Structure formats: C-alpha cells, structure tokens
Amino acid sequence: MKYERIELPFEYDALEPYIDELTVKYHYEKHHKSYEDKLNAALEGTDIYEKFPTIELLMKNYQKIEEPEIKIAIRQFGGGLINHNFLWENLKKNTVLQNEDLINEINEEFGSVEKLEEKIIEESLKLFGSGWTWLVRRKEGGLKVIKTFNQDNPWFLGFDVLIAIDNWEHAYYLKHNADKMAYLQDIIKVINWEDVEKKYLEVK
Ligand code: MN3
C-alpha cells in the first residue's frame, strides 16, 4: 500500500491564462510527486498504512505518531501530499458560489465574498516564507482564514478545510516572478466554488 497523489482533475493548461500550463505541470509532476515519493520512502516497512489507511486519517492522527523521524516525514512530505491533493480539486475556472447557507456564513464573518477574497490576499501577503493560506471551518461552526508554514496544514490542527492557497514560490514564479500580488489576484479567480460548496456540505 502507498499514499498517493490524486489524478490531476484537469489538463495542465486548464487554468490559463491565470495559472500557466508549465507551472501546473511542474507543480504536479515534480513537486507533488516528490512529496508522495519521499513520504512513502520514509514509511516503507512501518505499520502506519495499516493503522491509518488514508492520508486524511494519517494527518488527523498526526499527534499520535511517536517516532521522531517518521513524525517529521509525515509533517513535511505527508503535508505536501495532502495539501496538493486538496489544492487541485479546489481550482477550476468560471465557477460561482451558489449555496445560500455558505454565502450567509461568509457574509456574517467577513461581510461579503469579495471581502473574504480580500482577506485571503491580505493574509497571504503577510505570510513570511513558504506556506499556505486557508479558509477553514471550526468543528463547532464559524469560518476563519488561517496561515500555516511550510507544509503544515489544517487537518492536523483539527479544522475542516474549504479553500487552499499555495504560497510557495514554486506555485507562481515561472509566470508571475516576484509579483506575488499578481499571483494572488489570479489564483483567487480560479477558486473552484463548486468544490468549496461540496466540502462545506460534507462538514456542515
Ligand atoms: Mn505547492
């Protein structure tokens, strides 16, 4: 058994002109694959797969892992694997948020969907170094924008996840170079609101 990348749910050029074909290709084929390979290499011969049959279960139970080297591998490479599995499903062009309950929750917390998008961009610009910005929902309800460093993630922090923004330079440097603001304004346009609604209905 192995923990695996999802199949990319779209063609490499599906997010053009916002996110370019080459960036998606390298991001999925090199970076994402490397997290998958390194995680499985680190876990070879352990009973982790039997204990936690999916990467989601593994990550949610991260705090229970005792062996220090394995714990680091799960945090870094397992984090990279689950984060990008979530990311690809979370991206699609030309989707619209329709779910009234989710719109109400967003309005209550942020004022409007546009304000939420501004908040995500603002928090992403504040993130120092490599990491992620997330829209999460607390188990007891209530939305929140949070940031994590490196490949740390909301699953091991106990949140349900609705939106993921990859802030690593590999996510944008080929096209946007040093203009992180331009990248953020582009990536916001390809948030897959159909996926956000699906994830919301699963956790609500
Ligand atoms: Mn990445």
Coordinates of N, CA and C and ligand atoms in Angstrom, one line a residue:
M1 N 0.8 -1.2 0.0 CA 0.0 0.0 0.0 C 0.9 1.3 0.0
K2 N 0.3 2.3 -0.5 CA 1.0 3.6 -0.6 C 0.0 4.7 -0.4
Y3 N 0.5 5.9 0.1 CA -0.3 7.1 0.0 C -0.1 7.7 -1.4
E4 N -1.1 8.1 -2.0 CA -1.0 8.6 -3.4 C -1.5 10.0 -3.7
R5 N -0.9 10.5 -4.7 CA -1.5 11.8 -5.3 C -2.8 11.5 -6.0
I6 N -3.7 12.4 -5.9 CA -4.9 12.3 -6.8 C -4.5 12.5 -8.2
E7 N -5.3 11.9 -9.1 CA -5.1 12.2 -10.5 C -5.4 13.7 -10.7
L8 N -4.6 14.4 -11.5 CA -4.9 15.8 -11.7 C -6.3 15.9 -12.4
P9 N -7.3 16.6 -11.8 CA -8.6 16.6 -12.3 C -8.8 17.5 -13.6
F10 N -7.8 18.0 -14.2 CA -7.9 18.9 -15.4 C -6.6 18.8 -16.2
E11 N -6.6 19.3 -17.4 CA -5.4 19.4 -18.2 C -4.5 20.4 -17.7
Y12 N -3.2 20.3 -18.0 CA -2.2 21.3 -17.5 C -2.5 22.7 -17.8
D13 N -3.2 22.9 -19.0 CA -3.5 24.3 -19.4 C -4.9 24.8 -19.0
A14 N -5.5 24.0 -18.2 CA -7.0 24.3 -17.9 C -7.2 25.7 -17.1
L15 N -6.1 26.1 -16.5 CA -6.2 27.3 -15.6 C -5.7 28.6 -16.3
E16 N -5.2 28.4 -17.6 CA -4.7 29.6 -18.3 C -5.9 30.6 -18.6
P17 N -5.6 31.9 -18.6 CA -4.3 32.5 -18.5 C -3.9 32.8 -17.1
Y18 N -4.6 32.4 -16.1 CA -4.3 32.8 -14.7 C -3.1 32.1 -14.1
I19 N -3.2 30.7 -14.3 CA -2.1 29.9 -13.8 C -1.6 29.1 -15.1
D20 N -0.4 29.3 -15.4 CA 0.1 28.8 -16.7 C 0.4 27.3 -16.7
E21 N 0.3 26.7 -17.9 CA 0.5 25.3 -18.1 C 1.7 24.7 -17.5
L22 N 2.9 25.4 -17.7 CA 4.1 24.9 -17.3 C 4.2 24.8 -15.7
T23 N 3.7 25.8 -15.1 CA 3.6 25.8 -13.6 C 2.8 24.7 -13.1
V24 N 1.6 24.4 -13.7 CA 0.8 23.3 -13.2 C 1.5 22.0 -13.4
K25 N 2.2 21.9 -14.6 CA 2.9 20.6 -14.9 C 4.0 20.3 -13.9
Y26 N 4.9 21.3 -13.7 CA 6.0 21.1 -12.7 C 5.5 20.9 -11.3
H27 N 4.4 21.7 -11.0 CA 3.9 21.6 -9.6 C 3.4 20.2 -9.3
Y28 N 2.6 19.7 -10.3 CA 2.0 18.4 -10.1 C 3.1 17.2 -10.3
E29 N 3.8 17.3 -11.4 CA 4.7 16.2 -11.8 C 6.0 16.2 -11.0
K30 N 6.5 17.3 -10.5 CA 7.7 17.3 -9.8 C 7.5 17.5 -8.3
H31 N 6.9 18.7 -7.9 CA 6.8 19.0 -6.5 C 5.9 18.0 -5.8
H32 N 4.7 17.9 -6.3 CA 3.7 17.0 -5.7 C 4.2 15.5 -5.7
K33 N 4.7 15.1 -6.8 CA 5.2 13.7 -6.9 C 6.4 13.5 -5.9
S34 N 7.2 14.5 -5.7 CA 8.3 14.3 -4.8 C 7.8 14.2 -3.3
Y35 N 6.8 14.9 -2.9 CA 6.2 14.7 -1.6 C 5.7 13.2 -1.4
E36 N 5.0 12.8 -2.5 CA 4.4 11.4 -2.4 C 5.6 10.4 -2.3
D37 N 6.6 10.5 -3.2 CA 7.7 9.6 -3.2 C 8.4 9.6 -1.8
K38 N 8.7 10.8 -1.3 CA 9.5 10.8 -0.1 C 8.7 10.4 1.1
L39 N 7.4 10.6 1.1 CA 6.6 10.1 2.2 C 6.6 8.6 2.2
N40 N 6.4 8.0 1.1 CA 6.3 6.5 1.0 C 7.7 5.9 1.3
A41 N 8.7 6.5 0.9 CA 10.1 6.0 1.2 C 10.3 6.0 2.7
A42 N 9.9 7.1 3.3 CA 10.1 7.2 4.8 C 9.3 6.2 5.6
L43 N 8.1 5.8 5.0 CA 7.2 4.9 5.8 C 7.3 3.4 5.4
E44 N 8.2 3.1 4.4 CA 8.4 1.8 4.0 C 8.7 0.8 5.2
G45 N 8.0 -0.3 5.2 CA 8.2 -1.3 6.3 C 7.6 -0.9 7.6
T46 N 6.9 0.2 7.8 CA 6.2 0.5 9.0 C 4.8 0.0 9.0
D47 N 4.1 0.1 10.1 CA 2.7 -0.3 10.2 C 1.7 0.9 10.1
I48 N 2.3 2.0 9.6 CA 1.5 3.2 9.5 C 0.3 3.0 8.6
Y49 N 0.6 2.4 7.4 CA -0.5 2.2 6.4 C -1.7 1.4 7.0
E50 N -1.4 0.4 7.8 CA -2.5 -0.4 8.4 C -3.2 0.4 9.4
K51 N -2.5 1.2 10.2 CA -3.1 2.0 11.2 C -4.0 3.1 10.6
F52 N -3.5 3.7 9.6 CA -4.2 4.9 9.0 C -4.3 4.7 7.5
P53 N -5.4 4.1 7.1 CA -5.5 3.7 5.6 C -5.6 4.8 4.6
T54 N -5.9 6.0 5.1 CA -5.9 7.1 4.1 C -5.0 8.3 4.6
I55 N -4.6 9.1 3.7 CA -3.7 10.2 4.1 C -4.5 11.2 5.0
E56 N -5.8 11.3 4.8 CA -6.6 12.2 5.7 C -6.5 11.7 7.1
L57 N -6.7 10.3 7.3 CA -6.7 9.7 8.6 C -5.3 9.9 9.2
L58 N -4.3 9.7 8.4 CA -2.9 9.8 8.9 C -2.7 11.2 9.5
M59 N -3.1 12.2 8.7 CA -2.9 13.6 9.1 C -3.7 14.0 10.3
K60 N -4.9 13.5 10.4 CA -5.8 13.9 11.5 C -5.2 13.2 12.8
N61 N -4.5 12.2 12.7 CA -3.9 11.5 13.8 C -2.4 11.7 14.0
Y62 N -1.9 12.8 13.3 CA -0.5 13.1 13.3 C 0.1 13.2 14.8
Q63 N -0.7 13.8 15.7 CA -0.2 14.0 17.0 C 0.1 12.7 17.8
K64 N -0.5 11.6 17.3 CA -0.3 10.3 18.0 C 1.0 9.6 17.5
I65 N 1.6 10.0 16.4 CA 2.8 9.4 15.9 C 3.9 9.7 16.9
E66 N 4.6 8.7 17.3 CA 5.7 8.9 18.3 C 7.1 8.9 17.7
E67 N 7.4 8.1 16.8 CA 8.8 8.0 16.3 C 9.2 9.3 15.6
P68 N 10.2 10.0 16.1 CA 10.5 11.4 15.7 C 10.8 11.5 14.2
E69 N 11.6 10.6 13.6 CA 11.9 10.8 12.2 C 10.7 10.6 11.3
I70 N 9.9 9.6 11.7 CA 8.6 9.3 10.9 C 7.7 10.5 11.1
K71 N 7.6 11.1 12.2 CA 6.8 12.2 12.5 C 7.1 13.4 11.6
I72 N 8.4 13.7 11.5 CA 8.9 14.8 10.7 C 8.5 14.5 9.2
A73 N 8.7 13.3 8.7 CA 8.4 12.9 7.3 C 6.9 13.1 7.1
I74 N 6.1 12.7 8.0 CA 4.7 12.9 7.8 C 4.3 14.3 7.8
R75 N 4.9 15.1 8.7 CA 4.6 16.5 8.7 C 5.0 17.2 7.4
Q76 N 6.2 16.9 6.9 CA 6.7 17.6 5.7 C 6.1 17.0 4.4
F77 N 6.4 15.7 4.2 CA 6.0 15.1 2.9 C 4.5 14.7 2.9
G78 N 4.0 14.2 4.0 CA 2.6 13.9 4.1 C 1.8 15.2 4.0
G79 N 2.3 16.3 4.6 CA 1.6 17.6 4.5 C 1.6 18.0 3.0
G80 N 2.8 17.9 2.4 CA 2.8 18.2 0.9 C 1.9 17.4 0.1
L81 N 1.7 16.2 0.4 CA 0.8 15.3 -0.3 C -0.6 15.7 -0.2
I82 N -1.1 15.8 1.1 CA -2.5 16.1 1.3 C -2.8 17.5 0.9
N83 N -1.9 18.5 1.1 CA -2.2 19.8 0.7 C -2.5 20.0 -0.8
H84 N -1.6 19.3 -1.6 CA -1.8 19.4 -3.0 C -2.9 18.6 -3.5
N85 N -3.2 17.5 -2.9 CA -4.4 16.7 -3.2 C -5.7 17.6 -3.1
F86 N -5.7 18.4 -2.0 CA -6.8 19.3 -1.8 C -6.8 20.4 -2.8
L87 N -5.6 20.9 -3.1 CA -5.4 22.1 -3.9 C -6.0 21.9 -5.3
W88 N -5.7 20.8 -6.0 CA -6.1 20.6 -7.4 C -7.6 20.5 -7.5
E89 N -8.3 19.9 -6.5 CA -9.7 19.9 -6.6 C -10.3 21.2 -6.3
N90 N -9.6 22.1 -5.7 CA -10.0 23.4 -5.3 C -9.9 24.5 -6.3
L91 N -9.4 24.1 -7.5 CA -9.1 25.0 -8.6 C -9.9 24.7 -9.8
K92 N -10.6 25.7 -10.4 CA -11.4 25.5 -11.6 C -11.8 26.9 -12.1
K93 N -11.8 27.1 -13.4 CA -12.2 28.4 -13.9 C -13.7 28.5 -14.0
N94 N -14.2 29.7 -13.9 CA -15.6 30.1 -14.1 C -16.6 29.3 -13.3
T95 N -16.4 29.3 -12.0 CA -17.4 28.7 -11.1 C -18.0 29.9 -10.3
V96 N -19.2 29.6 -9.8 CA -19.9 30.7 -9.0 C -20.4 30.0 -7.7
L97 N -20.2 30.8 -6.6 CA -20.7 30.3 -5.3 C -22.3 30.5 -5.3
Q98 N -23.0 29.4 -5.0 CA -24.4 29.5 -5.0 C -25.1 29.1 -3.7
N99 N -24.4 28.3 -2.9 CA -25.0 27.8 -1.7 C -25.4 28.9 -0.7
E100 N -26.7 29.1 -0.4 CA -27.1 30.2 0.4 C -26.6 30.2 1.8
D101 N -26.5 29.0 2.4 CA -26.0 28.8 3.8 C -24.6 29.3 3.9
L102 N -23.8 28.8 2.9 CA -22.4 29.2 2.9 C -22.2 30.7 2.7
I103 N -23.0 31.3 1.8 CA -22.9 32.7 1.5 C -23.3 33.5 2.8
N104 N -24.3 33.0 3.5 CA -24.6 33.6 4.8 C -23.5 33.6 5.8
E105 N -22.9 32.4 5.9 CA -21.8 32.3 6.9 C -20.6 33.2 6.5
I106 N -20.4 33.3 5.2 CA -19.3 34.2 4.7 C -19.6 35.6 5.0
N107 N -20.9 36.0 4.7 CA -21.3 37.4 5.0 C -21.2 37.7 6.5
E108 N -21.6 36.8 7.3 CA -21.6 37.0 8.7 C -20.2 37.2 9.3
E109 N -19.2 36.5 8.7 CA -17.8 36.5 9.3 C -17.0 37.6 8.6
F110 N -17.2 37.8 7.3 CA -16.3 38.7 6.5 C -17.0 39.9 5.9
G111 N -18.3 39.9 5.8 CA -19.1 41.0 5.2 C -19.6 40.7 3.9
S112 N -18.8 40.0 3.0 CA -19.2 39.6 1.7 C -18.1 38.6 1.1
V113 N -18.5 38.0 0.0 CA -17.5 37.1 -0.6 C -16.3 37.9 -1.1
E114 N -16.5 39.1 -1.6 CA -15.4 39.9 -2.1 C -14.4 40.3 -0.9
K115 N -15.0 40.6 0.3 CA -14.2 40.9 1.4 C -13.4 39.6 1.9
L116 N -14.0 38.5 1.8 CA -13.3 37.2 2.1 C -12.1 37.1 1.2
E117 N -12.3 37.4 -0.1 CA -11.2 37.2 -1.1 C -10.1 38.2 -0.7
E118 N -10.5 39.5 -0.3 CA -9.5 40.5 0.1 C -8.7 40.0 1.3
K119 N -9.4 39.4 2.2 CA -8.8 38.9 3.5 C -7.8 37.8 3.2
I120 N -8.2 36.9 2.2 CA -7.3 35.8 1.9 C -6.0 36.4 1.2
I121 N -6.2 37.4 0.4 CA -5.0 38.0 -0.3 C -4.1 38.7 0.8
E122 N -4.8 39.5 1.7 CA -4.1 40.2 2.7 C -3.3 39.3 3.6
E123 N -3.9 38.2 4.0 CA -3.2 37.3 4.9 C -2.0 36.6 4.2
S124 N -2.3 36.3 2.9 CA -1.2 35.6 2.1 C 0.0 36.5 1.9
L125 N -0.2 37.8 1.8 CA 0.9 38.8 1.6 C 1.6 38.9 2.9
K126 N 1.0 38.6 4.1 CA 1.6 38.7 5.4 C 2.5 37.5 5.7
L127 N 2.2 36.4 5.0 CA 2.9 35.2 5.3 C 4.4 35.3 4.9
F128 N 5.2 35.1 5.9 CA 6.7 35.2 5.6 C 7.3 33.9 5.3
G129 N 7.9 33.7 4.2 CA 8.5 32.4 3.8 C 7.4 31.6 3.1
S130 N 7.7 30.3 3.1 CA 6.8 29.4 2.3 C 5.7 28.9 3.2
G131 N 4.5 28.7 2.7 CA 3.4 28.2 3.5 C 2.1 28.3 2.7
W132 N 1.0 28.2 3.4 CA -0.3 28.2 2.8 C -1.3 29.1 3.6
T133 N -2.3 29.6 2.8 CA -3.4 30.3 3.4 C -4.7 29.5 3.2
W134 N -5.5 29.4 4.2 CA -6.7 28.5 4.2 C -8.0 29.2 4.6
L135 N -9.1 28.9 4.0 CA -10.4 29.2 4.7 C -10.8 27.9 5.4
V136 N -10.9 27.9 6.7 CA -11.3 26.7 7.4 C -12.6 27.0 8.2
R137 N -13.2 25.9 8.6 CA -14.4 26.0 9.4 C -14.1 25.2 10.7
R138 N -14.5 25.9 11.8 CA -14.3 25.2 13.1 C -15.3 24.1 13.2
K139 N -15.0 23.0 14.0 CA -15.9 21.9 14.1 C -17.2 22.4 14.7
E140 N -17.2 23.4 15.5 CA -18.5 23.9 16.2 C -19.1 24.9 15.3
G141 N -18.6 25.2 14.1 CA -19.1 26.2 13.2 C -18.3 27.5 13.3
G142 N -18.4 28.3 12.2 CA -17.6 29.5 12.2 C -16.4 29.4 11.3
L143 N -16.4 30.4 10.4 CA -15.3 30.4 9.4 C -14.1 31.2 9.8
K144 N -12.9 30.9 9.3 CA -11.7 31.6 9.7 C -10.7 31.5 8.6
V145 N -9.9 32.6 8.4 CA -8.8 32.5 7.5 C -7.5 32.3 8.3
I146 N -6.8 31.2 8.0 CA -5.6 30.9 8.8 C -4.4 30.7 7.8
K147 N -3.2 30.8 8.4 CA -2.0 30.6 7.6 C -1.2 29.4 8.3
T148 N -0.5 28.6 7.5 CA 0.4 27.6 8.1 C 1.8 27.8 7.4
F149 N 2.8 27.4 8.1 CA 4.2 27.5 7.5 C 4.5 26.1 6.8
N150 N 5.4 26.2 5.8 CA 5.9 25.0 5.1 C 4.7 24.2 4.6
Q151 N 4.7 22.9 5.0 CA 3.5 22.1 4.5 C 2.6 21.7 5.7
D152 N 2.7 22.5 6.8 CA 1.8 22.3 7.9 C 0.4 22.6 7.4
N153 N -0.6 22.0 8.0 CA -2.0 22.0 7.4 C -3.1 22.0 8.5
P154 N -4.3 22.4 8.0 CA -5.4 22.5 9.0 C -5.9 21.1 9.5
W155 N -5.6 20.0 8.7 CA -6.1 18.7 9.2 C -5.5 18.3 10.5
F156 N -4.2 18.5 10.7 CA -3.6 18.1 11.9 C -3.9 19.2 13.0
L157 N -4.4 20.3 12.6 CA -4.8 21.3 13.6 C -6.3 21.1 14.0
G158 N -7.0 20.2 13.4 CA -8.3 19.9 13.8 C -9.4 20.7 13.1
F159 N -9.1 21.4 12.0 CA -10.1 22.2 11.3 C -10.6 21.4 10.1
D160 N -11.8 21.8 9.6 CA -12.3 21.4 8.3 C -11.9 22.4 7.3
V161 N -11.6 22.0 6.1 CA -11.0 22.9 5.1 C -11.9 23.2 3.9
L162 N -11.9 24.4 3.6 CA -12.8 24.8 2.4 C -12.0 25.4 1.3
I163 N -11.0 26.2 1.6 CA -10.2 26.8 0.5 C -8.7 26.7 0.8
A164 N -7.9 26.4 -0.2 CA -6.4 26.4 0.0 C -5.7 27.3 -1.0
I165 N -4.8 28.1 -0.5 CA -3.9 28.9 -1.4 C -2.5 28.5 -1.1
D166 N -1.8 28.0 -2.1 CA -0.4 27.7 -2.0 C 0.5 28.9 -2.2
N167 N 1.2 29.3 -1.1 CA 2.1 30.5 -1.2 C 3.5 30.2 -1.4
W168 N 3.9 29.0 -1.8 CA 5.3 28.6 -2.1 C 5.6 29.3 -3.5
E169 N 6.8 29.7 -3.6 CA 7.2 30.4 -4.9 C 7.1 29.5 -6.1
H170 N 7.2 28.1 -5.9 CA 7.0 27.2 -7.0 C 5.6 27.3 -7.6
A171 N 4.7 27.8 -6.8 CA 3.3 27.9 -7.3 C 3.1 29.0 -8.3
Y172 N 4.0 30.0 -8.4 CA 3.8 31.1 -9.3 C 5.0 31.7 -10.0
Y173 N 6.2 31.3 -9.6 CA 7.4 32.1 -10.0 C 7.7 32.0 -11.5
L174 N 7.3 30.9 -12.2 CA 7.5 30.9 -13.6 C 6.7 31.9 -14.4
K175 N 5.5 32.2 -13.9 CA 4.7 33.2 -14.6 C 4.7 34.6 -14.0
H176 N 4.6 34.6 -12.7 CA 4.4 35.9 -12.0 C 5.7 36.5 -11.4
N177 N 6.8 35.7 -11.5 CA 8.1 36.1 -11.0 C 7.9 36.6 -9.5
A178 N 8.4 37.8 -9.2 CA 8.4 38.2 -7.9 C 7.1 38.9 -7.5
D179 N 6.1 38.9 -8.4 CA 4.9 39.7 -8.2 C 3.8 38.8 -7.5
K180 N 4.0 38.6 -6.2 CA 3.1 37.7 -5.5 C 1.7 38.2 -5.5
M181 N 1.5 39.6 -5.5 CA 0.2 40.2 -5.5 C -0.6 39.8 -6.8
A182 N 0.2 39.8 -7.9 CA -0.5 39.4 -9.2 C -0.9 38.0 -9.2
Y183 N 0.0 37.1 -8.6 CA -0.4 35.7 -8.5 C -1.7 35.5 -7.7
L184 N -1.7 36.2 -6.5 CA -2.9 36.1 -5.6 C -4.2 36.5 -6.3
Q185 N -4.1 37.6 -7.1 CA -5.2 38.1 -7.7 C -5.7 37.1 -8.8
D186 N -4.7 36.4 -9.4 CA -5.1 35.4 -10.4 C -5.6 34.1 -9.8
I187 N -5.0 33.7 -8.7 CA -5.4 32.4 -8.2 C -6.8 32.5 -7.5
I188 N -7.1 33.7 -7.0 CA -8.5 33.9 -6.4 C -9.5 33.8 -7.5
K189 N -9.2 34.1 -8.8 CA -10.2 33.9 -9.9 C -10.5 32.5 -10.2
V190 N -9.6 31.6 -9.8 CA -9.8 30.2 -10.2 C -10.1 29.3 -9.0
I191 N -10.5 29.9 -7.9 CA -11.1 29.1 -6.8 C -12.3 28.3 -7.3
N192 N -12.3 27.1 -7.1 CA -13.4 26.2 -7.5 C -14.6 26.2 -6.5
W193 N -15.5 27.2 -6.7 CA -16.6 27.3 -5.7 C -17.5 26.1 -5.6
E194 N -17.5 25.3 -6.7 CA -18.3 24.1 -6.7 C -17.7 23.1 -5.7
D195 N -16.3 23.1 -5.7 CA -15.6 22.2 -4.7 C -15.8 22.8 -3.3
V196 N -15.7 24.1 -3.1 CA -15.8 24.7 -1.8 C -17.2 24.3 -1.2
E197 N -18.3 24.4 -2.1 CA -19.6 24.0 -1.6 C -19.7 22.6 -1.2
K198 N -19.1 21.7 -2.0 CA -19.1 20.3 -1.8 C -18.4 20.0 -0.4
K199 N -17.3 20.6 -0.2 CA -16.6 20.4 1.1 C -17.4 20.9 2.2
Y200 N -18.0 22.1 2.0 CA -18.9 22.7 3.1 C -20.0 21.7 3.4
L201 N -20.7 21.2 2.4 CA -21.8 20.3 2.7 C -21.4 19.0 3.4
E202 N -20.1 18.6 3.1 CA -19.6 17.4 3.8 C -19.4 17.6 5.3
V203 N -19.0 18.8 5.6 CA -18.6 19.0 7.0 C -19.7 19.7 7.9
K204 N -20.7 20.3 7.2 CA -21.7 21.0 7.9 C -22.6 20.2 8.8
Ligands
MN3_1 MN 3.0 23.6 -3.9

